[in-house]
XYZ file of C-alpha atoms in Angstrom:
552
model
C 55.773 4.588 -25.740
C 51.848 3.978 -25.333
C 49.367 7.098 -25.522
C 46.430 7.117 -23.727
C 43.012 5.927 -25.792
C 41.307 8.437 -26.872
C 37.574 8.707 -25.054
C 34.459 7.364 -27.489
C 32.230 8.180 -24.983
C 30.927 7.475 -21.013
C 28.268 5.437 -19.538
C 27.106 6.545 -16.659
C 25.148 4.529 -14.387
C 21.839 5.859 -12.675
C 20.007 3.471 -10.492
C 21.131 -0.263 -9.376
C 24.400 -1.234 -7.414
C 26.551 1.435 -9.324
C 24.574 4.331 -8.990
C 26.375 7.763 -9.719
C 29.493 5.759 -11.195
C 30.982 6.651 -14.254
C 33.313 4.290 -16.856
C 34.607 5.793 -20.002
C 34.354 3.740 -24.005
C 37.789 3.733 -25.571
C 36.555 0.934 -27.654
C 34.195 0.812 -30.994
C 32.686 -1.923 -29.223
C 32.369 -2.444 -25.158
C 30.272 -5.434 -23.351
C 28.279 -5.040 -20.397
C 27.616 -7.706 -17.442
C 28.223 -9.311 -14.302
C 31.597 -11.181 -15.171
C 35.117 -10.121 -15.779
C 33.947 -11.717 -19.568
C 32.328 -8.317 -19.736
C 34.430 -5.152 -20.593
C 32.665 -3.221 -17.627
C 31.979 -5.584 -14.399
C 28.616 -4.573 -12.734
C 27.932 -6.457 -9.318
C 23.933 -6.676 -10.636
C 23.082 -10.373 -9.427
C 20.085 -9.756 -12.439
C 22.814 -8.895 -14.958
C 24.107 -12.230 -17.231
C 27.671 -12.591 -17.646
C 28.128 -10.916 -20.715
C 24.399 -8.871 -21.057
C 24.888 -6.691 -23.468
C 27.252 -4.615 -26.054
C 27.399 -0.807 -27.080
C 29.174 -0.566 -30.603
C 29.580 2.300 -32.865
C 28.890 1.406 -36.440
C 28.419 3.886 -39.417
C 28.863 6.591 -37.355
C 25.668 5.153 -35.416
C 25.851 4.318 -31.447
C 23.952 0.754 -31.576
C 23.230 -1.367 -28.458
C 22.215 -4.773 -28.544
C 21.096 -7.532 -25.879
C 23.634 -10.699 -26.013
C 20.728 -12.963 -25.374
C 20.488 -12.416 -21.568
C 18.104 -14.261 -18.835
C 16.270 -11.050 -17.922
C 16.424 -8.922 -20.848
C 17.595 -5.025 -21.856
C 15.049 -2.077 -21.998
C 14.821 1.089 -23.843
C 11.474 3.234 -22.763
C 9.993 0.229 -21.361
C 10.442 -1.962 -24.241
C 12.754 -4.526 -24.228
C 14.704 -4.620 -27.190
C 14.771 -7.632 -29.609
C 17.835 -6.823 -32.296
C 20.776 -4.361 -32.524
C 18.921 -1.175 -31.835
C 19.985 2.726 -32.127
C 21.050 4.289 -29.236
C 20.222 8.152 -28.604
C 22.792 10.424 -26.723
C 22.158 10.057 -22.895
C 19.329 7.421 -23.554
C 18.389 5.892 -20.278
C 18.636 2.038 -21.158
C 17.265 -0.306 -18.146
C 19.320 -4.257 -17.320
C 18.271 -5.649 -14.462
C 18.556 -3.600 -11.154
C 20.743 -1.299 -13.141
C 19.738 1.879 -15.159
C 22.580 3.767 -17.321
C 22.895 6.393 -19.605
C 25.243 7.140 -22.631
C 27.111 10.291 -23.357
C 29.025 10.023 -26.805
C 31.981 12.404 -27.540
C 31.394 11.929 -31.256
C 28.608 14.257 -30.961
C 28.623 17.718 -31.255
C 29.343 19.540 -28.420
C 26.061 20.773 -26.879
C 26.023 24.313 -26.796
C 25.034 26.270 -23.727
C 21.175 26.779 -24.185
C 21.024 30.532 -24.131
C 17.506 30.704 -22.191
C 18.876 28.450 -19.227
C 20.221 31.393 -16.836
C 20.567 29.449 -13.991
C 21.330 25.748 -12.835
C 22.452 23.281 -10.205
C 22.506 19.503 -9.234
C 20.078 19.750 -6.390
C 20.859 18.810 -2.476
C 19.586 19.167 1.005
C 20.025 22.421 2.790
C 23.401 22.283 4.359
C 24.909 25.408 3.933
C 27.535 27.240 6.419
C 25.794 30.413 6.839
C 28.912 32.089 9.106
C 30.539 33.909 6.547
C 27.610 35.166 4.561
C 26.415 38.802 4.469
C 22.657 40.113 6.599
C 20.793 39.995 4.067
C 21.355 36.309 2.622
C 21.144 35.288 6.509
C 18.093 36.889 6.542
C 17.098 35.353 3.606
C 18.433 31.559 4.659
C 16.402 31.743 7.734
C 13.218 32.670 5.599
C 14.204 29.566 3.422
C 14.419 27.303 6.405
C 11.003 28.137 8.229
C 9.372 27.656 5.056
C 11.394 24.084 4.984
C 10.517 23.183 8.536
C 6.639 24.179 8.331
C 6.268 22.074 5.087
C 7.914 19.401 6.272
C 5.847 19.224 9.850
C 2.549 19.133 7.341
C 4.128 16.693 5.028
C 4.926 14.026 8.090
C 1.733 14.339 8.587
C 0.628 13.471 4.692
C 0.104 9.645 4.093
C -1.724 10.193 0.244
C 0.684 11.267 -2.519
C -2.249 13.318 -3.934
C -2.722 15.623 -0.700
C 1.288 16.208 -0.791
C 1.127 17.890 -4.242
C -1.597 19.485 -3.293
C 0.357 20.855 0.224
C 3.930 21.631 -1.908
C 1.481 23.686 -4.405
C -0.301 25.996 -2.150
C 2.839 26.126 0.052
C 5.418 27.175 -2.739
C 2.852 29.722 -4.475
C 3.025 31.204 -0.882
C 6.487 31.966 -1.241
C 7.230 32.495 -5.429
C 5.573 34.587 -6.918
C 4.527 32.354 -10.074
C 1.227 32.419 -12.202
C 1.467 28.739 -11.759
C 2.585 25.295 -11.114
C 2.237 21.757 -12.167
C 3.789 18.817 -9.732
C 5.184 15.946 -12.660
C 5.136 12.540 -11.973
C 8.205 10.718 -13.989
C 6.622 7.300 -16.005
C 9.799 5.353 -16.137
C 8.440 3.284 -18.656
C 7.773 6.140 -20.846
C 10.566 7.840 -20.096
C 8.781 11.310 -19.509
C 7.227 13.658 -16.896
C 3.172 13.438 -16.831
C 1.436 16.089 -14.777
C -0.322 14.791 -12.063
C -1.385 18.228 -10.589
C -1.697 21.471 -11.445
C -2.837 24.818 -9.806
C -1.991 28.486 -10.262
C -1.977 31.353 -7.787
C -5.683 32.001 -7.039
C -5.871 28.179 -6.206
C -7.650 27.009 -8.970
C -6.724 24.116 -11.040
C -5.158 24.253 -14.286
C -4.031 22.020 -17.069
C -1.772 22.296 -19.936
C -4.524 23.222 -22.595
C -4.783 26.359 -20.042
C -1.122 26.988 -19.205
C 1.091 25.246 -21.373
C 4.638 23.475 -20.396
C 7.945 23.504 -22.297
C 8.899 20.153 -22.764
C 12.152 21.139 -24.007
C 12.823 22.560 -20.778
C 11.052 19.250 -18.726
C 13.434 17.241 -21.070
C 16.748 19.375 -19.918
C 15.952 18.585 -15.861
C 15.457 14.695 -16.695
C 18.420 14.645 -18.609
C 20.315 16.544 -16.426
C 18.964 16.561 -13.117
C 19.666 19.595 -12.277
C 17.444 22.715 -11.105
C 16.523 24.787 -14.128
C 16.061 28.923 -14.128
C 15.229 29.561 -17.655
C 14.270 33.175 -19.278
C 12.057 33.272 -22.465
C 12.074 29.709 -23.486
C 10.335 30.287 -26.959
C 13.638 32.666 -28.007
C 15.851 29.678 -27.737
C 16.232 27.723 -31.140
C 16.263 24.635 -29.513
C 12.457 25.090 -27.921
C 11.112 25.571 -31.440
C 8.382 23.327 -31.175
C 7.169 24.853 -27.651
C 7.168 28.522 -28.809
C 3.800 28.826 -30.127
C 2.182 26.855 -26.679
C 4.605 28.986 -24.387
C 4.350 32.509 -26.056
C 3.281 34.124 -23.210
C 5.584 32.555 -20.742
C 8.911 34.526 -19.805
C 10.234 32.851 -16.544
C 10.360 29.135 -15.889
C 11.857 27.473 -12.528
C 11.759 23.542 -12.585
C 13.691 21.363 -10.518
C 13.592 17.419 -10.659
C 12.206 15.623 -7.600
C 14.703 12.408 -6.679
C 14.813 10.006 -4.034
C 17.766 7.806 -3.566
C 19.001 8.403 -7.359
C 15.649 7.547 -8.386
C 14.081 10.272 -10.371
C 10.725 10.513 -8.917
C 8.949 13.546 -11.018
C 9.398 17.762 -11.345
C 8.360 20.586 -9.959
C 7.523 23.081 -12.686
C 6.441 26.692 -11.885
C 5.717 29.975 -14.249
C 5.762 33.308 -14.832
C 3.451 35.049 -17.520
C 4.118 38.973 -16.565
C 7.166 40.602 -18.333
C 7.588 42.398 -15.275
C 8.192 39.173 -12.587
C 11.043 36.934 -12.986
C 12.509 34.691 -10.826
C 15.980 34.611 -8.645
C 17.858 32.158 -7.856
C 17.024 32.210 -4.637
C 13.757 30.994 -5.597
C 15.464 28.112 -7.378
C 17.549 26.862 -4.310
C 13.970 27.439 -2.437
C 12.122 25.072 -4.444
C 15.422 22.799 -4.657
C 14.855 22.378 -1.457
C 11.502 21.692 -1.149
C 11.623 19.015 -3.940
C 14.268 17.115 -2.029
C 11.887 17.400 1.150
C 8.671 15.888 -0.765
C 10.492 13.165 -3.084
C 11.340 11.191 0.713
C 7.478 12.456 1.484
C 6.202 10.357 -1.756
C 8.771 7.842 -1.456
C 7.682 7.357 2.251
C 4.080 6.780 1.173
C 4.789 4.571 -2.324
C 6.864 2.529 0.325
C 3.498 1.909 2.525
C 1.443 1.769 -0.120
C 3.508 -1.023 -0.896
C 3.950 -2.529 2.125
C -0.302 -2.555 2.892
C -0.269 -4.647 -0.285
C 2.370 -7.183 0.459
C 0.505 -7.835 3.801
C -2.634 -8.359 2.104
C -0.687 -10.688 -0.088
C 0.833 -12.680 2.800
C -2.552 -12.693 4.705
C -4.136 -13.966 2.094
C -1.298 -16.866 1.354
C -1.889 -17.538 5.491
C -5.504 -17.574 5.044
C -5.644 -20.324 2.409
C -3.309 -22.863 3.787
C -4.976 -21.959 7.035
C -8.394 -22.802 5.870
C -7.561 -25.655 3.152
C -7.774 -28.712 5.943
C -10.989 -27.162 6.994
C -12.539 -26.412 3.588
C -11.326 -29.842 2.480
C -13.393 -32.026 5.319
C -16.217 -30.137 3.974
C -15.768 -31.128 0.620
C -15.157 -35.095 1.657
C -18.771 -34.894 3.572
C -20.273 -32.970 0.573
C -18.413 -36.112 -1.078
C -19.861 -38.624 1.195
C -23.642 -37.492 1.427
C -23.881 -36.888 -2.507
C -22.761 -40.691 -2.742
C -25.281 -41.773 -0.329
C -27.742 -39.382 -1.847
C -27.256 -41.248 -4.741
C -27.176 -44.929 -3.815
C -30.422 -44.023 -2.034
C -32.014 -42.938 -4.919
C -31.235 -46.037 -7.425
C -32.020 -48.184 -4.583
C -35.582 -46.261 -3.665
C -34.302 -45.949 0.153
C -35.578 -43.121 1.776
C -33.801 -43.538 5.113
C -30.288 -43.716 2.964
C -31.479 -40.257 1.135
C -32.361 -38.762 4.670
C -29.102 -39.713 5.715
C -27.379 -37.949 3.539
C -29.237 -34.962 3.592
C -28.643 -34.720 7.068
C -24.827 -35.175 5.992
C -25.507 -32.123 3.476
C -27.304 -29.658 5.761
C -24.476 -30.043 8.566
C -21.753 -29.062 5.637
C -23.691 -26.449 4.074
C -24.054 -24.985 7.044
C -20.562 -25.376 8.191
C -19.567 -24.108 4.628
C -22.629 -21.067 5.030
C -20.358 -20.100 8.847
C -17.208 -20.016 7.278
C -18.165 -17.540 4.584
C -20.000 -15.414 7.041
C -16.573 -15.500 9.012
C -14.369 -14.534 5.890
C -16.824 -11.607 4.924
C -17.227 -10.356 8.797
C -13.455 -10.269 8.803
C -12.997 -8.394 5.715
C -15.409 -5.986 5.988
C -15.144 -2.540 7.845
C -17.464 -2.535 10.464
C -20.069 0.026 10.011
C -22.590 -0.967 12.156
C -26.661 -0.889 11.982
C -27.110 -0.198 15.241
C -31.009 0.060 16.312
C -32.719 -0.311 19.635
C -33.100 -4.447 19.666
C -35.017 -7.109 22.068
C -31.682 -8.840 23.347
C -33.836 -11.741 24.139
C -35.208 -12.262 20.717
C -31.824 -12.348 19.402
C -30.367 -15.003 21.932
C -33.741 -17.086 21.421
C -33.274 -17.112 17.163
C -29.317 -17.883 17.948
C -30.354 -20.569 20.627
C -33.583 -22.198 18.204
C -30.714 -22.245 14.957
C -28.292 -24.400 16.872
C -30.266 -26.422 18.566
C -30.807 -29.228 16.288
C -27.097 -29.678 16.684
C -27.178 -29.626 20.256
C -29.786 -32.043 20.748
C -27.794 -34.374 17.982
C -25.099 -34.460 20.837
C -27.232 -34.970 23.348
C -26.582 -31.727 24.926
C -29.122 -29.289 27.071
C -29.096 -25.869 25.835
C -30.609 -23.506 28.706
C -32.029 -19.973 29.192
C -30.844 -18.122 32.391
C -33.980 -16.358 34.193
C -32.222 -12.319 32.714
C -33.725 -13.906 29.208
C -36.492 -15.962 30.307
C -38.426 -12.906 32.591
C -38.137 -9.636 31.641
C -37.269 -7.351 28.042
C -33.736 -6.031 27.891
C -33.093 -3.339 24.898
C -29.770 -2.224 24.029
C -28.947 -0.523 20.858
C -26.862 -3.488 18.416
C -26.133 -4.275 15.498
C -29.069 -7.077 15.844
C -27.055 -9.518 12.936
C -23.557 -9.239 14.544
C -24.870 -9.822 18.000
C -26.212 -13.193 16.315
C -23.041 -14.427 14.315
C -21.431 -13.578 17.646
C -23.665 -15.804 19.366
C -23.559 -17.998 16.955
C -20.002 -18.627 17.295
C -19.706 -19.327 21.141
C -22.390 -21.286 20.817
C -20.842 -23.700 18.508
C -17.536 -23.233 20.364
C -19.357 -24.008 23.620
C -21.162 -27.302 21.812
C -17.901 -29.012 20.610
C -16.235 -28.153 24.199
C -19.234 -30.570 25.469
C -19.470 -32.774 22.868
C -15.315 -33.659 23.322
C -15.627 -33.938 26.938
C -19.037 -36.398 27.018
C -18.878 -37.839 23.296
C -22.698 -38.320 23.106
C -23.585 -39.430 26.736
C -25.797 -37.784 28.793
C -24.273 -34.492 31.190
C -23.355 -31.569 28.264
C -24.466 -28.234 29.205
C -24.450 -25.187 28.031
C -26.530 -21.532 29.771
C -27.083 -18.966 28.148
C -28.204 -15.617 29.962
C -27.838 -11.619 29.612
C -28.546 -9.135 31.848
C -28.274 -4.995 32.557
C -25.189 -3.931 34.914
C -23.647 -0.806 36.058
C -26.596 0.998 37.078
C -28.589 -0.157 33.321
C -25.954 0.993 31.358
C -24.312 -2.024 30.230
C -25.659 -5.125 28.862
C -23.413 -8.227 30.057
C -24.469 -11.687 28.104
C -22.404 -14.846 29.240
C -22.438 -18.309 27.831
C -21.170 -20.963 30.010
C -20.615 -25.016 29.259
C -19.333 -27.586 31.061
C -16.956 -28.893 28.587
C -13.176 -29.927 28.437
C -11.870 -25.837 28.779
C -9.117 -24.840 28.332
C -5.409 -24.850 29.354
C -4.028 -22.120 31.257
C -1.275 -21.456 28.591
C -3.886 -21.163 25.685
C -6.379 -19.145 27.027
C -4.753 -16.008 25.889
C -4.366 -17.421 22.447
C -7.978 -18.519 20.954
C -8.709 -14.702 20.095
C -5.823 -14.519 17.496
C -6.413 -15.243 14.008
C -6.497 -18.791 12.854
C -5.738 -20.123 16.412
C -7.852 -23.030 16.937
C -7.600 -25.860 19.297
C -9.865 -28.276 17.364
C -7.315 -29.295 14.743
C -8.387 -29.451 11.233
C -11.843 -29.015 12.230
C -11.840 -25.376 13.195
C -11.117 -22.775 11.238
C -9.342 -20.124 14.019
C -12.220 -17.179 12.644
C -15.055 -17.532 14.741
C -13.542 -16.261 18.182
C -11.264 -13.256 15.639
C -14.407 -12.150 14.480
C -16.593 -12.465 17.185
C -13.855 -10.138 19.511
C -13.822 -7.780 15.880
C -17.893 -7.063 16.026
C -17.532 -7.084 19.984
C -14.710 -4.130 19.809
C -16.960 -2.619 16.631
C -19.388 -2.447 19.402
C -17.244 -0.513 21.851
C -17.271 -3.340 24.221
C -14.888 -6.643 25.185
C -15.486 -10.020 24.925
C -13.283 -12.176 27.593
C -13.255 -15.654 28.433
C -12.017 -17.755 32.037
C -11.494 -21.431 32.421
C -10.616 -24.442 34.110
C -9.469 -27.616 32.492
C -12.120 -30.287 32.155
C -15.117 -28.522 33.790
C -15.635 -25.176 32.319
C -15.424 -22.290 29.816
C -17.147 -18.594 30.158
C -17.368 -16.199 27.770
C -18.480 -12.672 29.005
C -19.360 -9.887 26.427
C -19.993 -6.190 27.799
C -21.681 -3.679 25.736
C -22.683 -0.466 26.142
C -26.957 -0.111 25.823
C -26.535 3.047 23.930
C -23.994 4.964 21.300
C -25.928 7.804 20.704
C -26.094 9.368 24.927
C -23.453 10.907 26.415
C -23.846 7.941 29.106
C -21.698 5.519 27.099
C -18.261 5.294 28.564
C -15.390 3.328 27.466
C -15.175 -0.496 29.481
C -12.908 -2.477 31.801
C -12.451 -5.816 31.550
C -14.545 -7.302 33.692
C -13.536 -9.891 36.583
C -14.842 -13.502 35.504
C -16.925 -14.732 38.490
């Protein structure tokens, strides 16, 4: 006739695949992992086969890792040997988190200051049977609910939702103050991250002091703490000279998903207030109502960081081709440059500085693009001579142009006349700069050298002087029908390994910074157009948002 085995204690898990599952020790020594090797089976894929063990020796509870791939933790520290385990010590292996309650302690007794507590939950309540007065009181509870959570939804900084909860909660308890924790997992213990008490002002715990005896109860617990005279209690020894004054204490933990996330800790200092337990299921309820608020905005935190992360992983095997042909000229010409010089050949040393200037400033564009795309646009707008800016753009490229035997010419809205608009006069230039270029290499492709490459250049005020309208126009290879709405989109280029896909991105960027458009038409093997519309002024009341424009 077997008997059952008598219960050495439970391990209960908190976070990872078995969250809020329980499996009791009947043994002086029980394994832990991901195979039926182990005593209890945990589907953790980040759990080894047999992880660890939790053994009783001496009358000690001992844990110790059984040399597994990722490692046990106690308080963020992974432990090396056989190490003492404290009852309900949160102990961290892989995804998983568990704690461990031992029977051969003694019983805890009930802690005679704790008046009041619960396992917090979201409001759910049937309110059908209940008497007036705690309808009354329920509906109170729920506006308070709904309005905090309407400004919450609206809350994308975890700093400005403490700061709402705070003001919002003092509006409805009547406490001397509040702190909002923040729960350092590695440490194992709440940290106040903000703190303010009922005439709004901040405080901190040199001013009004928290019972970390009480702090310690909710994270062991999780439950929603009343507590009454905290400094009585035998067991909150070492708080009672900090916390003489304080006689009522309401702190509920803040969780998200089984994931403890911080507390909400309020006060009372006047013999004469004390909470209810009303207030307690209030500010349950508003705990569980910010924990998905900061969980929502840790998870786009997150997210804006893993983009950056993958947009910079595109960017650099987007660019390495291109910044790679650069480095082979700067290869070439510093060869040459060299050759020329042991050999006293100035024609060979000309050569390759020619070869050097073209990749420095090839090198000098692509930086300008990276930065330009980076950067928030906060422009330096001024009232600017359009044509100067098109004539310093035109005179810069030039060089190039006439190396590919291509005509670069003014239309008569530059050459006769003064057009001012207020620009940014140095993005209007890298703009320019860029469809220039573009517009060269369309020509270049299409004539290879030979006489017949154009490009025009002109700008010019439309809709009754309140828009300035600058076009560039070549006669190059264009573009297909089918890409035409592509070579605005980042690292699109049609050139191969010779083009980077930024210039057009950022040039349509500084054009939209602006508060105008950039669009392009074209037909295959005779032309491309770009059109950019601007608005003259941003400081008038005459500046009106744009439609694209019709390409003539």
């Amino acid at each position: 006739m077997s008997s059952e085995k008598k219960e050495l204690a439970i391990i209960r898990f908190l976070a990872g695949p078995f969250a809020g599952k329980e499996f009791p020790i009947t043994k002086k020594s029980t394994s832990v992992g991901r195979s039926r090797e182990a005593d209890i089976l945990v589907g953790d894929t980040l759990l080894s086969r047999k992880h660890a063990k939790i053994f009783l020796k001496d009358d000690k509870w001992l844990i110790e890792d059984l040399k597994s791939s990722n490692g046990t933790w106690i308080g963020g520290r992974e432990i090396k040997e056989a190490s003492e385990l404290q009852n309900f010590q949160r102990v961290r292996a892989g995804n998983s988190m568990f704690e461990v309650e031992f029977r051969n302690q003694p019983k805890e007794e009930v802690d005679p200051s704790i008046s009041y507590s619960f396992k917090p939950a979201p409001i759910g309540e049937d309110t059908s049977d209940l008497p007036l007065e705690d309808i009354r009181w329920q509906h109170r509870r729920l506006t308070v609910m709904y309005n905090l959570q309407n400004q919450l939804s609206l809350l994308l900084n975890e700093n400005d939702i403490y700061s709402c909860v705070a003001s919002a909660l003092l509006g409805e308890i009547a406490a001397d103050y509040i702190y909002m924790m923040v729960y350092d997992q590695k440490a194992d213990r709440f940290v106040p991250s903000f703190g303010q008490d009922k005439s709004g002002k901040a405080v901190t715990i040199n001013r009004q002091p928290i019972s970390s005896s009480v702090l310690e109860y909710v994270k062991r617990k999780k439950e929603a703490v009343l507590s009454e005279d905290p400094p009585n209690d035998t067991r909150f020894a070492s708080d009672s000279v900090s916390i003489m004054k304080t006689q009522t204490v309401i702190c509920v933990p803040v969780i998200s998903q089984s994931d403890m996330i911080g507390a909400i800790y309020m006060a009372s200092v006047e013999l004469n207030k004390k909470f209810t337990e009303e207030d307690l299921k209030l500010l349950a309820g508003v705990a569980f109502s910010s924990g998905m608020a900061i969980m929502n905005c840790r998870l786009i935190k997150k997210n804006i960081a893993n983009e950056r992360m993958a947009a910079l992983g595109t960017t650099a095997a987007s660019l390495s081709h291109y910044i790679k042909n650069i480095l082979t000229g700067i290869d070439g010409c510093l060869y040459l440059m060299r050759m020329g010089i042991d050999d006293a050949d100035p024609d060979l040393m000309n050569e390759a500085w020619g070869i050097l200037s073209r990749n420095h400033k090839r090198l000098s564009g692509l930086v300008m693009d990276l930065l330009n795309l980076a950067k928030e646009h906060n422009l330096d707008l001024h009232l600017q001579n359009i044509g100067e800016i098109v004539l310093e753009a035109v005179e810069l490229v030039k060089p190039n142009f006439n190396g590919m035997n291509i005509e670069v010419d003014l239309g008569t809205g530059i050459t006769t006349g003064v057009i001012m608009a207020e620009v940014d006069a140095m993005a209007v230039h890298r703009v320019l700069l860029n469809l220039l270029n573009n517009s060269c290499d369309a020509a270049h492709e299409k004539y290879n050298g030979e006489p017949g490459g154009k490009v025009l250049v002109n700008a010019s005020l439309t809709d009754n002087a309140r828009i300035l309208e600058m076009t560039i126009e070549d006669n190059g290879c264009g573009i297909s029908a089918d890409k035409v709405e592509q070579i605005f989109d980042m690292f699109y280029s049609g050139k191969g390994e010779n083009g980077t896909g930024l210039g057009l991105a950022v040039s349509k960027r500084l054009v939209e910074a602006h508060k105008g458009i950039i669009s392009v038409s074209s037909v295959e093997n005779e032309s491309t157009k770009f059109k950019i519309r601007l608005p003259i002024a941003h400081r008038t009341v005459e500046t009106q948002l744009l439609k694209r424009p019709e390409i003539d």
